[in-house]
Coordinates of C-alpha atoms and ligand atoms in Angstrom, one line a residue:
M28 CA 1.4 9.5 59.8
Q29 CA 2.0 6.1 61.0
A30 CA -0.6 3.6 60.2
P31 CA -2.6 2.5 63.2
S32 CA -2.1 -0.9 64.6
V33 CA -4.1 -3.2 66.6
G34 CA -2.4 -6.0 68.5
G35 CA 0.7 -5.4 66.2
V36 CA -1.1 -5.8 63.0
R37 CA -0.5 -2.8 60.7
L38 CA -3.9 -1.6 59.5
P39 CA -4.6 -0.4 56.0
K40 CA -5.8 3.2 56.9
G41 CA -8.4 5.3 55.2
G42 CA -8.7 9.0 55.2
G43 CA -12.4 8.8 56.4
E44 CA -13.7 7.7 52.8
T45 CA -17.1 6.4 52.5
I46 CA -17.3 2.7 51.6
R47 CA -20.5 0.9 50.6
L48 CA -20.9 -2.6 51.4
A49 CA -23.8 -4.9 50.9
R50 CA -25.4 -6.3 53.9
G51 CA -23.8 -9.6 54.6
A52 CA -20.5 -8.8 52.9
S53 CA -17.4 -10.5 53.7
L54 CA -13.9 -9.5 54.7
T55 CA -12.7 -10.2 51.3
D56 CA -15.5 -7.9 49.8
F57 CA -14.3 -5.3 52.2
A58 CA -10.5 -5.8 51.3
D59 CA -11.4 -5.4 47.6
K60 CA -13.0 -2.1 48.0
I61 CA -9.8 -0.7 49.9
D62 CA -7.3 -2.7 48.1
A63 CA -6.0 -4.5 51.1
N64 CA -5.2 -8.1 52.0
P65 CA -8.2 -10.0 53.3
A66 CA -5.9 -11.8 55.7
A67 CA -4.9 -8.5 57.3
L68 CA -8.5 -7.7 58.1
V69 CA -9.0 -11.2 59.5
Q70 CA -6.0 -10.6 61.8
V71 CA -7.3 -7.2 62.9
L72 CA -10.8 -8.6 63.8
F73 CA -9.1 -11.5 65.6
H74 CA -7.5 -8.9 67.8
L75 CA -10.7 -7.1 68.3
G76 CA -12.0 -10.4 69.6
E77 CA -14.0 -11.7 66.5
M78 CA -13.0 -14.7 64.8
V79 CA -14.1 -14.5 61.2
T80 CA -12.8 -16.1 58.0
A81 CA -12.1 -14.1 54.9
T82 CA -15.0 -15.3 52.9
Q83 CA -17.6 -15.6 55.5
S84 CA -20.5 -13.1 55.7
V85 CA -20.3 -10.8 58.8
S86 CA -22.9 -8.7 60.4
D87 CA -23.4 -5.0 59.9
D88 CA -21.9 -4.3 63.3
I89 CA -18.7 -6.1 62.5
L90 CA -18.4 -4.1 59.0
E91 CA -18.9 -0.8 60.9
L92 CA -16.5 -1.8 63.7
L93 CA -13.8 -2.7 61.2
G94 CA -14.4 0.4 59.3
S95 CA -14.0 2.8 62.3
E96 CA -10.9 1.0 63.3
M97 CA -9.3 1.9 60.0
N98 CA -10.8 5.2 59.4
Y99 CA -13.3 4.4 56.8
N100 CA -17.0 5.4 56.9
V101 CA -18.7 2.1 56.2
Q102 CA -22.2 2.3 54.8
V103 CA -24.1 -0.9 54.9
V104 CA -26.4 -0.9 51.9
S105 CA -29.8 -2.4 52.4
P106 CA -31.2 -5.1 50.1
E107 CA -33.7 -2.8 48.6
E108 CA -31.1 -0.1 48.0
E109 CA -29.0 -2.7 46.5
D110 CA -31.7 -4.1 44.4
R111 CA -32.4 -0.7 43.0
E112 CA -28.7 -0.2 42.1
L113 CA -28.7 -3.7 40.5
L114 CA -31.8 -2.8 38.4
E115 CA -30.1 0.6 37.4
T116 CA -27.2 -1.2 36.0
F117 CA -29.7 -2.5 33.4
D118 CA -31.4 0.9 33.0
I119 CA -34.6 -0.2 34.8
T120 CA -36.5 1.6 37.4
Y121 CA -38.8 -0.4 39.5
G122 CA -41.8 1.2 41.1
E123 CA -42.6 4.2 39.1
D124 CA -44.8 4.9 36.2
A125 CA -43.0 5.9 33.1
G126 CA -44.2 8.9 31.0
D127 CA -46.1 11.8 32.0
E128 CA -49.4 12.8 33.6
E129 CA -51.2 12.1 30.2
D130 CA -50.0 8.7 30.1
L131 CA -51.7 7.6 33.2
Q132 CA -55.0 5.9 33.3
V133 CA -57.5 5.1 36.0
R134 CA -57.0 1.6 37.5
P135 CA -59.3 -0.4 39.6
P136 CA -58.6 -0.6 43.6
V137 CA -56.9 -3.6 45.0
V138 CA -58.5 -4.8 48.3
T139 CA -57.2 -7.0 51.0
V140 CA -59.8 -8.5 53.6
M141 CA -58.5 -8.6 57.2
G142 CA -60.0 -9.2 60.7
H143 CA -60.0 -11.5 63.6
V144 CA -60.2 -15.2 63.0
D145 CA -63.8 -16.6 62.4
H146 CA -65.2 -13.2 61.7
G147 CA -66.0 -14.3 58.3
K148 CA -63.2 -13.1 56.0
T149 CA -62.9 -16.4 54.0
R150 CA -66.7 -16.6 53.7
L151 CA -66.9 -13.0 52.6
L152 CA -64.3 -13.4 49.7
D153 CA -66.2 -16.6 48.7
T154 CA -69.5 -14.8 48.5
I155 CA -68.2 -12.0 46.5
R156 CA -66.7 -14.1 44.2
K157 CA -69.7 -16.4 43.7
T158 CA -72.3 -13.5 43.6
K159 CA -70.1 -11.8 40.7
V160 CA -69.5 -15.1 38.7
L161 CA -73.2 -16.0 38.5
E162 CA -73.9 -12.6 37.0
G163 CA -70.9 -12.7 34.6
E164 CA -70.6 -14.6 31.5
A165 CA -67.6 -16.8 32.6
G166 CA -68.2 -20.5 32.9
G167 CA -68.7 -20.3 36.6
I168 CA -65.8 -22.5 37.5
T169 CA -63.5 -20.5 39.5
Q170 CA -60.1 -21.6 40.6
H171 CA -58.1 -20.1 43.5
I172 CA -55.1 -18.2 42.3
G173 CA -54.7 -15.9 45.2
A174 CA -56.6 -13.0 43.7
Y175 CA -59.7 -12.2 41.7
Q176 CA -61.1 -9.4 40.0
I177 CA -65.0 -8.8 39.8
E178 CA -67.2 -6.3 38.0
T179 CA -69.8 -4.2 39.6
E180 CA -71.6 -0.9 38.9
L181 CA -71.3 2.5 40.6
E182 CA -73.9 5.0 39.8
G183 CA -74.6 3.3 36.4
T184 CA -70.9 3.0 35.4
P185 CA -69.2 -0.5 35.2
R186 CA -66.3 -0.6 37.6
L187 CA -63.7 -3.2 38.5
I188 CA -62.3 -4.2 41.9
T189 CA -59.5 -6.5 42.6
F190 CA -59.4 -8.9 45.8
I191 CA -56.6 -10.4 47.2
D192 CA -57.8 -13.8 47.9
T193 CA -55.6 -14.8 50.7
P194 CA -57.4 -13.6 54.0
G195 CA -55.6 -12.5 56.8
H196 CA -53.1 -9.9 57.4
E197 CA -50.1 -12.3 57.3
A198 CA -49.8 -12.2 53.6
F199 CA -50.3 -8.4 53.8
T200 CA -47.5 -8.0 56.3
A201 CA -45.3 -10.2 54.5
M202 CA -45.6 -8.3 51.4
R203 CA -45.2 -5.0 53.3
A204 CA -42.0 -6.3 54.9
R205 CA -40.6 -6.9 51.5
G206 CA -41.4 -3.5 50.4
A207 CA -44.2 -4.4 48.0
N208 CA -47.3 -2.5 48.9
S209 CA -50.1 -4.4 47.1
T210 CA -53.1 -3.1 48.8
D211 CA -55.1 0.0 48.1
I212 CA -57.9 -0.5 50.3
A213 CA -58.3 -2.7 53.5
V214 CA -61.7 -4.2 54.5
I215 CA -61.7 -4.8 58.0
V216 CA -64.3 -7.5 58.9
V217 CA -65.8 -7.4 62.5
A218 CA -68.4 -10.0 63.5
A219 CA -71.4 -8.1 64.9
D220 CA -71.9 -10.9 67.5
D221 CA -68.4 -10.7 68.7
G222 CA -67.1 -7.3 68.5
V223 CA -63.6 -5.9 68.1
M224 CA -61.1 -8.5 69.0
P225 CA -57.2 -8.6 69.2
Q226 CA -56.6 -9.5 65.6
T227 CA -59.2 -6.8 64.7
V228 CA -56.8 -4.2 66.3
E229 CA -53.8 -5.8 64.7
A230 CA -55.4 -5.5 61.3
I231 CA -56.2 -2.1 61.8
N232 CA -52.7 -1.3 62.9
H233 CA -51.4 -2.9 59.8
A234 CA -53.6 -1.0 57.4
Q235 CA -53.0 2.2 59.2
A236 CA -49.2 1.7 59.0
A237 CA -49.6 1.1 55.1
K238 CA -51.7 4.1 55.0
A239 CA -54.5 2.2 53.4
P240 CA -58.0 3.7 53.8
I241 CA -60.2 1.2 55.7
V242 CA -63.8 0.1 55.0
V243 CA -65.4 -1.6 57.9
A244 CA -67.6 -4.6 57.1
V245 CA -69.8 -5.3 60.0
N246 CA -70.6 -9.0 59.4
K247 CA -73.0 -11.7 60.8
I248 CA -75.8 -9.2 61.2
D249 CA -78.2 -12.1 60.6
V250 CA -77.0 -13.7 63.9
E251 CA -79.1 -13.0 66.9
G252 CA -77.7 -10.8 69.4
A253 CA -75.7 -8.9 66.7
N254 CA -74.8 -5.3 67.7
P255 CA -73.5 -3.2 64.9
D256 CA -73.7 0.0 66.8
K257 CA -71.4 -1.5 69.5
I258 CA -68.8 -2.0 66.8
R259 CA -69.1 1.6 65.6
Q260 CA -68.7 2.7 69.1
Q261 CA -65.6 0.5 69.8
L262 CA -63.9 1.5 66.6
T263 CA -64.0 5.1 67.5
E264 CA -61.1 4.2 69.9
Y265 CA -59.0 3.3 66.9
N266 CA -59.7 6.5 64.9
L267 CA -62.2 4.8 62.7
V268 CA -65.2 7.0 63.1
A269 CA -68.3 6.2 61.2
E270 CA -69.7 8.8 58.8
E271 CA -73.0 8.6 60.7
Y272 CA -70.9 9.9 63.7
G273 CA -69.3 12.6 61.6
G274 CA -66.3 10.8 60.7
D275 CA -65.1 9.6 57.2
T276 CA -65.0 5.8 57.5
M277 CA -67.6 3.7 55.8
F278 CA -69.2 1.0 57.9
V279 CA -71.3 -1.5 56.0
E280 CA -73.6 -3.9 57.6
I281 CA -73.6 -7.4 55.8
S282 CA -74.0 -11.0 56.2
A283 CA -71.4 -13.0 54.2
K284 CA -73.4 -16.2 54.9
Q285 CA -76.6 -14.9 53.5
G286 CA -75.4 -12.7 50.9
V287 CA -76.8 -9.6 52.4
N288 CA -75.7 -6.1 51.3
I289 CA -72.6 -7.3 49.4
E290 CA -73.3 -4.7 46.7
G291 CA -73.4 -2.1 49.5
L292 CA -69.9 -3.1 50.6
L293 CA -68.6 -3.0 47.0
E294 CA -70.0 0.4 46.5
A295 CA -68.4 1.5 49.8
I296 CA -64.9 0.3 48.5
L297 CA -65.3 2.2 45.4
L298 CA -66.7 5.5 47.1
T299 CA -63.7 5.3 49.5
A300 CA -61.3 4.7 46.7
D301 CA -62.6 7.6 44.8
A302 CA -62.8 9.9 47.7
A303 CA -59.3 8.9 49.3
L304 CA -57.1 7.8 46.5
D305 CA -56.2 8.7 42.9
L306 CA -55.6 5.4 41.5
Q307 CA -53.7 5.6 38.2
A308 CA -51.3 3.8 36.2
N309 CA -49.5 3.8 33.0
P310 CA -50.5 0.7 30.8
D311 CA -48.2 1.5 28.2
M312 CA -45.0 0.3 29.6
E313 CA -43.3 -3.2 30.4
A314 CA -45.2 -4.5 33.2
Q315 CA -44.3 -4.3 36.9
G316 CA -46.1 -5.5 39.9
V317 CA -45.8 -8.0 42.7
A318 CA -46.0 -12.0 43.0
I319 CA -49.0 -12.7 45.3
E320 CA -48.8 -16.5 45.4
A321 CA -46.4 -19.2 43.9
H322 CA -46.1 -23.0 43.8
L323 CA -44.8 -25.8 42.1
D324 CA -47.5 -27.5 39.9
R325 CA -46.9 -31.0 38.9
G326 CA -47.9 -30.7 35.3
R327 CA -47.2 -27.1 34.7
G328 CA -44.1 -26.4 36.8
P329 CA -43.6 -23.2 38.6
V330 CA -46.8 -21.2 38.5
A331 CA -47.1 -17.7 40.1
T332 CA -50.1 -15.4 40.4
V333 CA -48.8 -11.8 39.8
L334 CA -50.7 -8.6 40.3
V335 CA -49.8 -6.1 37.7
Q336 CA -49.4 -2.8 39.1
R337 CA -48.3 -0.7 36.0
G338 CA -47.7 -1.6 32.4
T339 CA -49.1 -4.4 30.4
L340 CA -48.2 -8.0 30.8
R341 CA -48.1 -10.1 27.8
V342 CA -47.6 -13.7 26.7
G343 CA -44.0 -13.9 25.6
D344 CA -42.6 -11.4 28.0
S345 CA -39.4 -12.0 29.7
V346 CA -40.0 -11.7 33.4
V347 CA -38.1 -11.7 36.7
A348 CA -39.8 -12.0 40.1
G349 CA -37.4 -12.0 43.1
D350 CA -34.7 -14.5 42.3
A351 CA -36.9 -16.4 39.7
Y352 CA -37.0 -15.6 36.1
G353 CA -38.5 -16.9 32.9
R354 CA -40.7 -16.2 29.9
V355 CA -44.5 -16.0 30.0
R356 CA -45.6 -19.0 28.2
R357 CA -49.2 -18.8 29.2
M358 CA -51.4 -16.7 31.4
V359 CA -54.7 -17.7 32.9
D360 CA -57.4 -15.7 35.1
E361 CA -59.4 -16.9 38.1
H362 CA -61.8 -18.6 35.7
N363 CA -59.0 -20.8 34.1
E364 CA -59.3 -18.9 31.0
D365 CA -56.5 -17.9 28.8
V366 CA -55.4 -14.3 28.9
T367 CA -53.1 -12.7 26.3
E368 CA -52.5 -9.4 28.3
A369 CA -53.1 -8.1 31.7
T370 CA -53.6 -4.6 32.4
P371 CA -52.9 -2.5 35.8
S372 CA -54.6 -4.1 38.9
R373 CA -55.2 -7.4 37.1
P374 CA -54.0 -10.6 38.7
V375 CA -53.0 -13.3 36.5
Q376 CA -51.5 -16.6 36.8
V377 CA -48.3 -16.9 34.9
I378 CA -46.7 -20.3 33.6
G379 CA -43.1 -20.0 32.4
F380 CA -40.9 -19.3 35.4
T381 CA -37.9 -21.6 35.7
S382 CA -38.2 -21.6 39.5
V383 CA -40.8 -20.6 42.0
P384 CA -40.7 -16.9 43.1
G385 CA -41.8 -16.0 46.6
A386 CA -45.1 -14.5 47.7
G387 CA -44.4 -10.7 48.0
D388 CA -41.5 -10.6 45.5
T389 CA -41.6 -7.7 43.0
F390 CA -41.8 -8.8 39.5
L391 CA -41.0 -6.9 36.4
V392 CA -40.7 -7.5 32.6
V393 CA -37.4 -6.8 31.0
G394 CA -36.3 -6.5 27.3
E395 CA -34.4 -9.8 27.0
D396 CA -34.2 -13.1 28.5
R397 CA -30.5 -12.7 29.2
V398 CA -31.1 -9.7 31.5
A399 CA -33.9 -11.4 33.3
R400 CA -31.4 -14.2 34.0
Q401 CA -28.6 -12.0 35.0
I402 CA -30.9 -10.0 37.5
A403 CA -32.2 -13.3 39.0
E404 CA -28.8 -14.5 39.3
R405 CA -27.5 -11.7 41.0
R406 CA -30.4 -11.6 43.5
Q407 CA -29.8 -15.3 44.2
A408 CA -26.1 -14.5 45.0
R409 CA -27.4 -11.7 47.4
I410 CA -29.9 -13.8 49.1
R411 CA -27.2 -16.6 49.8
N412 CA -25.1 -13.9 51.3
A413 CA -27.8 -12.4 53.5
M414 CA -28.7 -16.0 54.6
N415 CA -25.3 -16.7 55.8
A416 CA -25.0 -13.4 57.6
A417 CA -28.5 -14.1 59.2
R418 CA -27.5 -17.5 60.3
R419 CA -24.5 -16.0 62.2
K420 CA -26.7 -13.3 63.9
R421 CA -29.7 -15.2 64.9
V422 CA -30.0 -16.9 68.1
S423 CA -30.6 -20.5 68.5
L424 CA -30.5 -22.5 71.5
E425 CA -27.3 -24.4 70.6
D426 CA -25.8 -21.1 69.8
L427 CA -26.4 -19.3 72.9
D428 CA -22.8 -19.4 73.9
S429 CA -22.1 -16.7 71.5
A430 CA -25.3 -14.9 71.9
L431 CA -24.8 -14.3 75.5
K432 CA -22.0 -12.1 74.5
E433 CA -24.2 -9.6 73.1
T434 CA -27.2 -10.1 75.3
S435 CA -28.3 -11.7 78.5
T436 CA -32.1 -11.7 77.5
L437 CA -33.6 -14.6 76.0
N438 CA -36.6 -13.5 73.7
L439 CA -39.3 -15.8 73.2
I440 CA -42.4 -16.1 71.0
I441 CA -44.9 -18.7 72.3
K442 CA -47.6 -20.2 70.2
G443 CA -50.0 -22.9 71.5
D444 CA -53.1 -24.7 70.5
N445 CA -55.2 -22.9 73.0
S446 CA -55.0 -19.9 75.4
G447 CA -55.0 -22.2 78.5
T448 CA -51.9 -23.9 77.7
V449 CA -50.2 -20.8 76.2
E450 CA -50.9 -19.0 79.6
A451 CA -49.7 -21.9 81.7
L452 CA -46.5 -22.3 79.6
E453 CA -45.9 -18.6 79.9
A454 CA -46.5 -18.5 83.7
S455 CA -44.1 -21.5 84.3
L456 CA -41.4 -20.0 82.2
V457 CA -41.5 -16.6 83.8
Q458 CA -41.1 -18.2 87.1
L459 CA -38.0 -19.9 86.2
E460 CA -35.3 -18.8 88.7
V461 CA -31.8 -18.7 87.2
G462 CA -30.2 -15.5 88.7
D463 CA -30.2 -11.9 87.8
E464 CA -27.9 -11.9 85.2
V465 CA -30.1 -13.4 82.5
E466 CA -33.7 -12.7 81.9
L467 CA -36.6 -14.1 79.9
N468 CA -38.7 -11.7 77.6
I469 CA -41.8 -12.9 76.1
V470 CA -42.1 -10.9 73.0
H471 CA -45.3 -12.3 71.8
R472 CA -47.9 -15.1 72.6
G473 CA -50.8 -16.3 70.8
V474 CA -53.0 -19.1 69.9
G475 CA -52.5 -20.8 66.5
G476 CA -49.7 -22.2 64.3
V477 CA -46.4 -20.6 63.8
T478 CA -47.1 -18.1 61.1
E479 CA -44.8 -16.1 58.8
S480 CA -45.5 -13.1 60.9
D481 CA -44.3 -14.8 64.1
I482 CA -41.1 -15.6 62.1
D483 CA -40.9 -11.9 60.9
L484 CA -41.3 -10.8 64.5
A485 CA -38.5 -13.4 65.7
T486 CA -36.3 -12.0 63.2
A487 CA -36.8 -8.5 64.2
S488 CA -36.4 -9.3 68.0
D489 CA -33.9 -12.0 67.8
A490 CA -36.3 -14.4 69.5
I491 CA -36.8 -18.2 69.7
V492 CA -40.1 -19.4 68.7
L493 CA -41.8 -22.1 70.8
G494 CA -44.6 -24.1 69.2
F495 CA -46.8 -26.0 71.7
N496 CA -49.0 -28.5 70.1
V497 CA -49.0 -26.5 66.9
R498 CA -47.0 -26.7 63.7
A499 CA -45.8 -24.2 61.2
Q500 CA -48.3 -22.7 58.9
G501 CA -47.8 -21.8 55.2
K502 CA -44.3 -20.8 54.4
A503 CA -43.4 -20.2 57.9
T504 CA -40.9 -22.9 58.0
E505 CA -39.2 -21.8 54.7
R506 CA -39.1 -18.5 56.1
A507 CA -37.6 -19.6 59.4
N508 CA -34.8 -21.4 57.6
R509 CA -34.1 -18.3 55.4
E510 CA -33.9 -16.0 58.3
G511 CA -32.1 -18.5 60.7
V512 CA -34.8 -18.4 63.1
D513 CA -34.9 -21.3 65.7
V514 CA -38.3 -22.6 65.9
R515 CA -39.0 -25.6 68.6
Y516 CA -42.0 -27.8 68.8
Y517 CA -43.1 -29.3 72.1
T518 CA -46.1 -31.5 73.0
V519 CA -45.0 -31.9 76.6
I520 CA -45.0 -28.9 78.8
Y521 CA -42.3 -30.0 81.1
Q522 CA -40.0 -30.7 78.1
A523 CA -40.4 -27.1 77.1
I524 CA -39.7 -25.7 80.4
E525 CA -36.6 -27.9 80.9
E526 CA -35.0 -26.9 77.8
I527 CA -35.7 -23.3 78.4
E528 CA -34.2 -23.5 81.7
Q529 CA -31.2 -25.2 80.4
A530 CA -30.8 -22.6 77.8
L531 CA -31.1 -19.7 80.5
K532 CA -28.7 -21.6 82.6
G533 CA -26.3 -21.9 79.8
M534 CA -26.6 -18.1 79.2
L535 CA -25.0 -17.4 82.6
K536 CA -21.5 -16.5 82.3
P537 CA -19.5 -19.5 83.8
E538 CA -18.3 -19.2 87.3
Y539 CA -14.8 -20.6 88.0
E540 CA -13.2 -21.6 91.3
E541 CA -9.5 -22.4 91.9
V542 CA -8.7 -25.9 93.0
E543 CA -5.3 -26.5 94.4
L544 CA -3.6 -29.5 93.0
G545 CA -0.3 -29.8 94.7
K546 CA 2.8 -28.2 95.9
A547 CA 6.7 -28.7 95.3
E548 CA 9.9 -27.4 96.6
V549 CA 12.6 -26.5 94.5
R550 CA 15.8 -28.2 95.2
E551 CA 18.0 -27.6 92.1
V552 CA 17.9 -25.1 89.4
F553 CA 19.4 -25.8 85.8
K554 CA 19.6 -23.7 82.9
S555 CA 19.2 -25.1 79.5
S556 CA 19.8 -23.1 76.5
K557 CA 17.0 -25.1 74.7
I558 CA 14.2 -25.3 77.1
G559 CA 15.1 -22.5 79.5
T560 CA 15.1 -22.7 83.3
I561 CA 14.5 -26.1 84.7
A562 CA 13.5 -26.5 88.5
G563 CA 14.3 -29.8 90.1
C564 CA 11.6 -30.3 92.6
L565 CA 10.3 -32.5 95.3
V566 CA 6.5 -32.9 95.3
T567 CA 5.5 -32.1 99.0
S568 CA 1.8 -32.4 98.7
G569 CA -0.9 -33.5 96.2
Q570 CA 0.4 -33.7 92.8
I571 CA 2.1 -31.7 89.9
R572 CA 0.3 -32.0 86.7
R573 CA 1.6 -30.9 83.2
N574 CA -0.3 -28.0 81.9
A575 CA -1.8 -27.0 85.2
K576 CA -1.2 -23.4 86.4
A577 CA 1.5 -22.5 88.8
R578 CA 2.4 -19.6 91.1
L579 CA 5.9 -19.3 92.4
L580 CA 6.5 -18.4 96.1
R581 CA 9.6 -17.2 97.7
D582 CA 9.5 -16.9 101.6
N583 CA 5.7 -17.2 101.3
V584 CA 5.4 -14.2 99.1
V585 CA 3.9 -14.8 95.6
I586 CA 6.4 -13.6 93.1
A587 CA 4.8 -14.9 90.0
E588 CA 1.3 -16.2 88.9
N589 CA -0.4 -17.9 86.1
L590 CA 2.7 -19.8 84.9
P591 CA 2.1 -22.9 82.8
V592 CA 3.8 -26.2 84.0
N593 CA 5.3 -27.6 80.9
S594 CA 8.0 -30.2 80.2
L595 CA 7.4 -32.1 83.4
K596 CA 9.9 -35.1 83.7
R597 CA 10.6 -37.8 86.0
F598 CA 14.3 -38.6 85.4
K599 CA 14.6 -38.6 81.6
D600 CA 11.0 -39.4 80.9
D601 CA 8.1 -37.1 80.3
A602 CA 5.3 -37.4 82.8
V603 CA 1.7 -36.4 82.8
E604 CA 1.7 -36.0 86.7
V605 CA 4.1 -36.7 89.6
R606 CA 2.8 -37.4 93.0
E607 CA 3.7 -36.4 96.5
G608 CA 7.0 -37.8 97.7
F609 CA 8.6 -38.1 94.3
E610 CA 11.1 -35.8 92.5
C611 CA 10.6 -34.1 89.1
G612 CA 12.1 -31.7 86.6
L613 CA 9.8 -28.9 85.2
T614 CA 9.8 -25.7 83.5
L615 CA 7.4 -22.7 84.1
G616 CA 7.1 -21.6 80.5
R617 CA 9.8 -19.1 79.8
Y618 CA 10.0 -17.8 83.2
S619 CA 13.4 -17.9 84.5
D620 CA 13.7 -16.4 88.0
I621 CA 13.5 -19.5 90.0
K622 CA 15.6 -20.2 93.1
V623 CA 16.5 -22.9 95.3
D624 CA 13.9 -23.3 98.0
D625 CA 11.1 -21.5 96.2
V626 CA 7.9 -23.1 96.4
I627 CA 5.6 -23.9 93.4
E628 CA 2.0 -24.2 94.0
T629 CA -0.2 -25.6 91.2
Y630 CA -3.9 -25.2 90.7
E631 CA -6.5 -25.4 88.2
Q632 CA -9.7 -23.2 87.3
R633 CA -12.8 -25.5 87.4
E634 CA -16.1 -24.4 86.3
K635 CA -18.5 -24.2 89.2
P636 CA -21.6 -26.3 88.5
R637 CA -24.8 -24.4 88.8
A638 CA -27.5 -25.2 91.4
Ligands
GDP14 P1 -62.4 -16.3 58.9 O1 -61.6 -17.0 59.9 O2 -62.4 -14.7 59.2 O3 -62.0 -16.5 57.5 O4 -64.0 -16.8 59.1 P2 -64.7 -17.8 58.1 O5 -65.0 -17.1 56.8 O6 -64.1 -18.9 58.1 O7 -66.1 -17.9 59.1 C1 -66.1 -18.4 60.2 C2 -67.4 -18.9 60.5 O8 -68.4 -18.0 60.5 C3 -67.9 -20.0 59.4 O9 -68.5 -20.9 60.0 C4 -68.9 -19.1 58.6 O10 -69.8 -19.9 58.0 C5 -69.4 -18.2 59.6 N1 -69.9 -17.0 59.0 C6 -69.3 -16.2 58.3 N2 -70.1 -15.1 57.9 C7 -71.3 -15.2 58.5 C8 -72.4 -14.5 58.6 O11 -72.6 -13.4 57.9 N3 -73.3 -15.0 59.2 C9 -73.4 -16.2 60.0 N4 -74.3 -16.5 60.6 N5 -72.2 -16.9 59.8 C10 -71.1 -16.6 59.3

């Protein structure tokens, strides 16, 4: 059978074999797999209308398109899968307890506190920590490391609970987005004087999506006008039915500020864990878990708080977290005390990484420093590739030209300093009139800084983020850069509107109109072996310009169109343009059917300005 060809390029042809390519692979990677010349693939894509260099990362779509063109079944491998395969090459399995049923031991629940802003999440986490530290033997000085563990009692038995100490569901979603499910139980805080609010609902959705059982902390019961029953009522709508109403969700009335019924909340967490979950892990294996928080410390270098999920982490272990690696030189707990080993559900701050891992990165202990380094390096390379691919794909205002080929919808996320401005901005934007071919779609709007979950959403929906009188929070900028999300900040409403309007207009496909430039009559025809057929003409109106387009008329009938005017000459000299009343010689590309008395009409396509 003949090899298929596109635009005259002969394609390497597969027999429907499956080819696995990493997300963000380049044409060179593809060519390697099928033993072809990368240049041939570049050419093929060119004929399919895509200009791509051999080493540039390309999108999933392009890889698949190219595959189907050449009869290969392209499978784009997700980063998670790829990572699993990477670890397999070192004989490592992440995410599973080694050994049998007998090797498993009970581990404490890990809790995330979520809820609407100002409902008391931070206060609650502080109160729990303080109450417990006063009781404990530890010195009383606590430091914020991103998580802490407390000891309490349930029916006379001492029990531990781990709290993730970064309130809000952003950290929670960020971790989940990276496949690291760190939370066993979600405590949803609802202020009794305020009731269920948008972020309460969002938090519930996140928890339910993660299949984490929920305990509802009805907070601020000390405030006058607090109405805990209304909250029980409201939450039934979200499938959270209180035990008193015959459901299985525990509602606990507390005051984070006055320290009321904190014990009751801790008890509810443990009871819920015991009833709904079977929390066990094997402590006798090389530790695995997730990095919760990390930063560069001036004195100590990179420090990362990791939550051990299985195995035991010890000083001296070789570790990898995301694309960072190192050896545990020192571990400290939330009381700033040295720890030599950390068992499942224990958060510890690790010193000894050579670079800073990302929050949400998985971490694991490996047998040798060399292996840790190799895994980290392979991941770095992959992140670089993925970043390049993302850059290409994501929309930015400057880049709309290419984006409009795929879509004529401009997706926006609007964040502002208060709901009034956000609404005003949104209202003005949706009123922008730029024609039917393009539309504006507000994917999300909200009050507050640009967060990492805004960036996640922008990534997922190919949106541009507008920040009005607000700035990025936490690692949002870092993430936006990594994902190639365009984030724009404004302080003047008109400026925002103007830029978006320009962007939308830019998305319209340009409209062209023909502008006649001039006419000439053919007086003589010469044939030249070197440059083809030359028409000796007299310009009868307007002007004849080199590189303009021409059509040829004979007896008022168009016999050829879209011909290029080249080698325009006045006598022996090259001319750029020749005006009415003058004679000139010209060729119309390689077109040769030119006769005396033909008329050459020249014109130009000009982009029509938009109103
Ligand atoms: P977050 O945004 O959910 O972290 O809320 P914060 O913990 O920052 O609390 C918001 C405000 O509510 C602060 O001024 C707290 O002092 C106050 N607050 C928190 N819990 C209680 C409570 O139980 N009773 C009263 N009266 N105020 C509280």
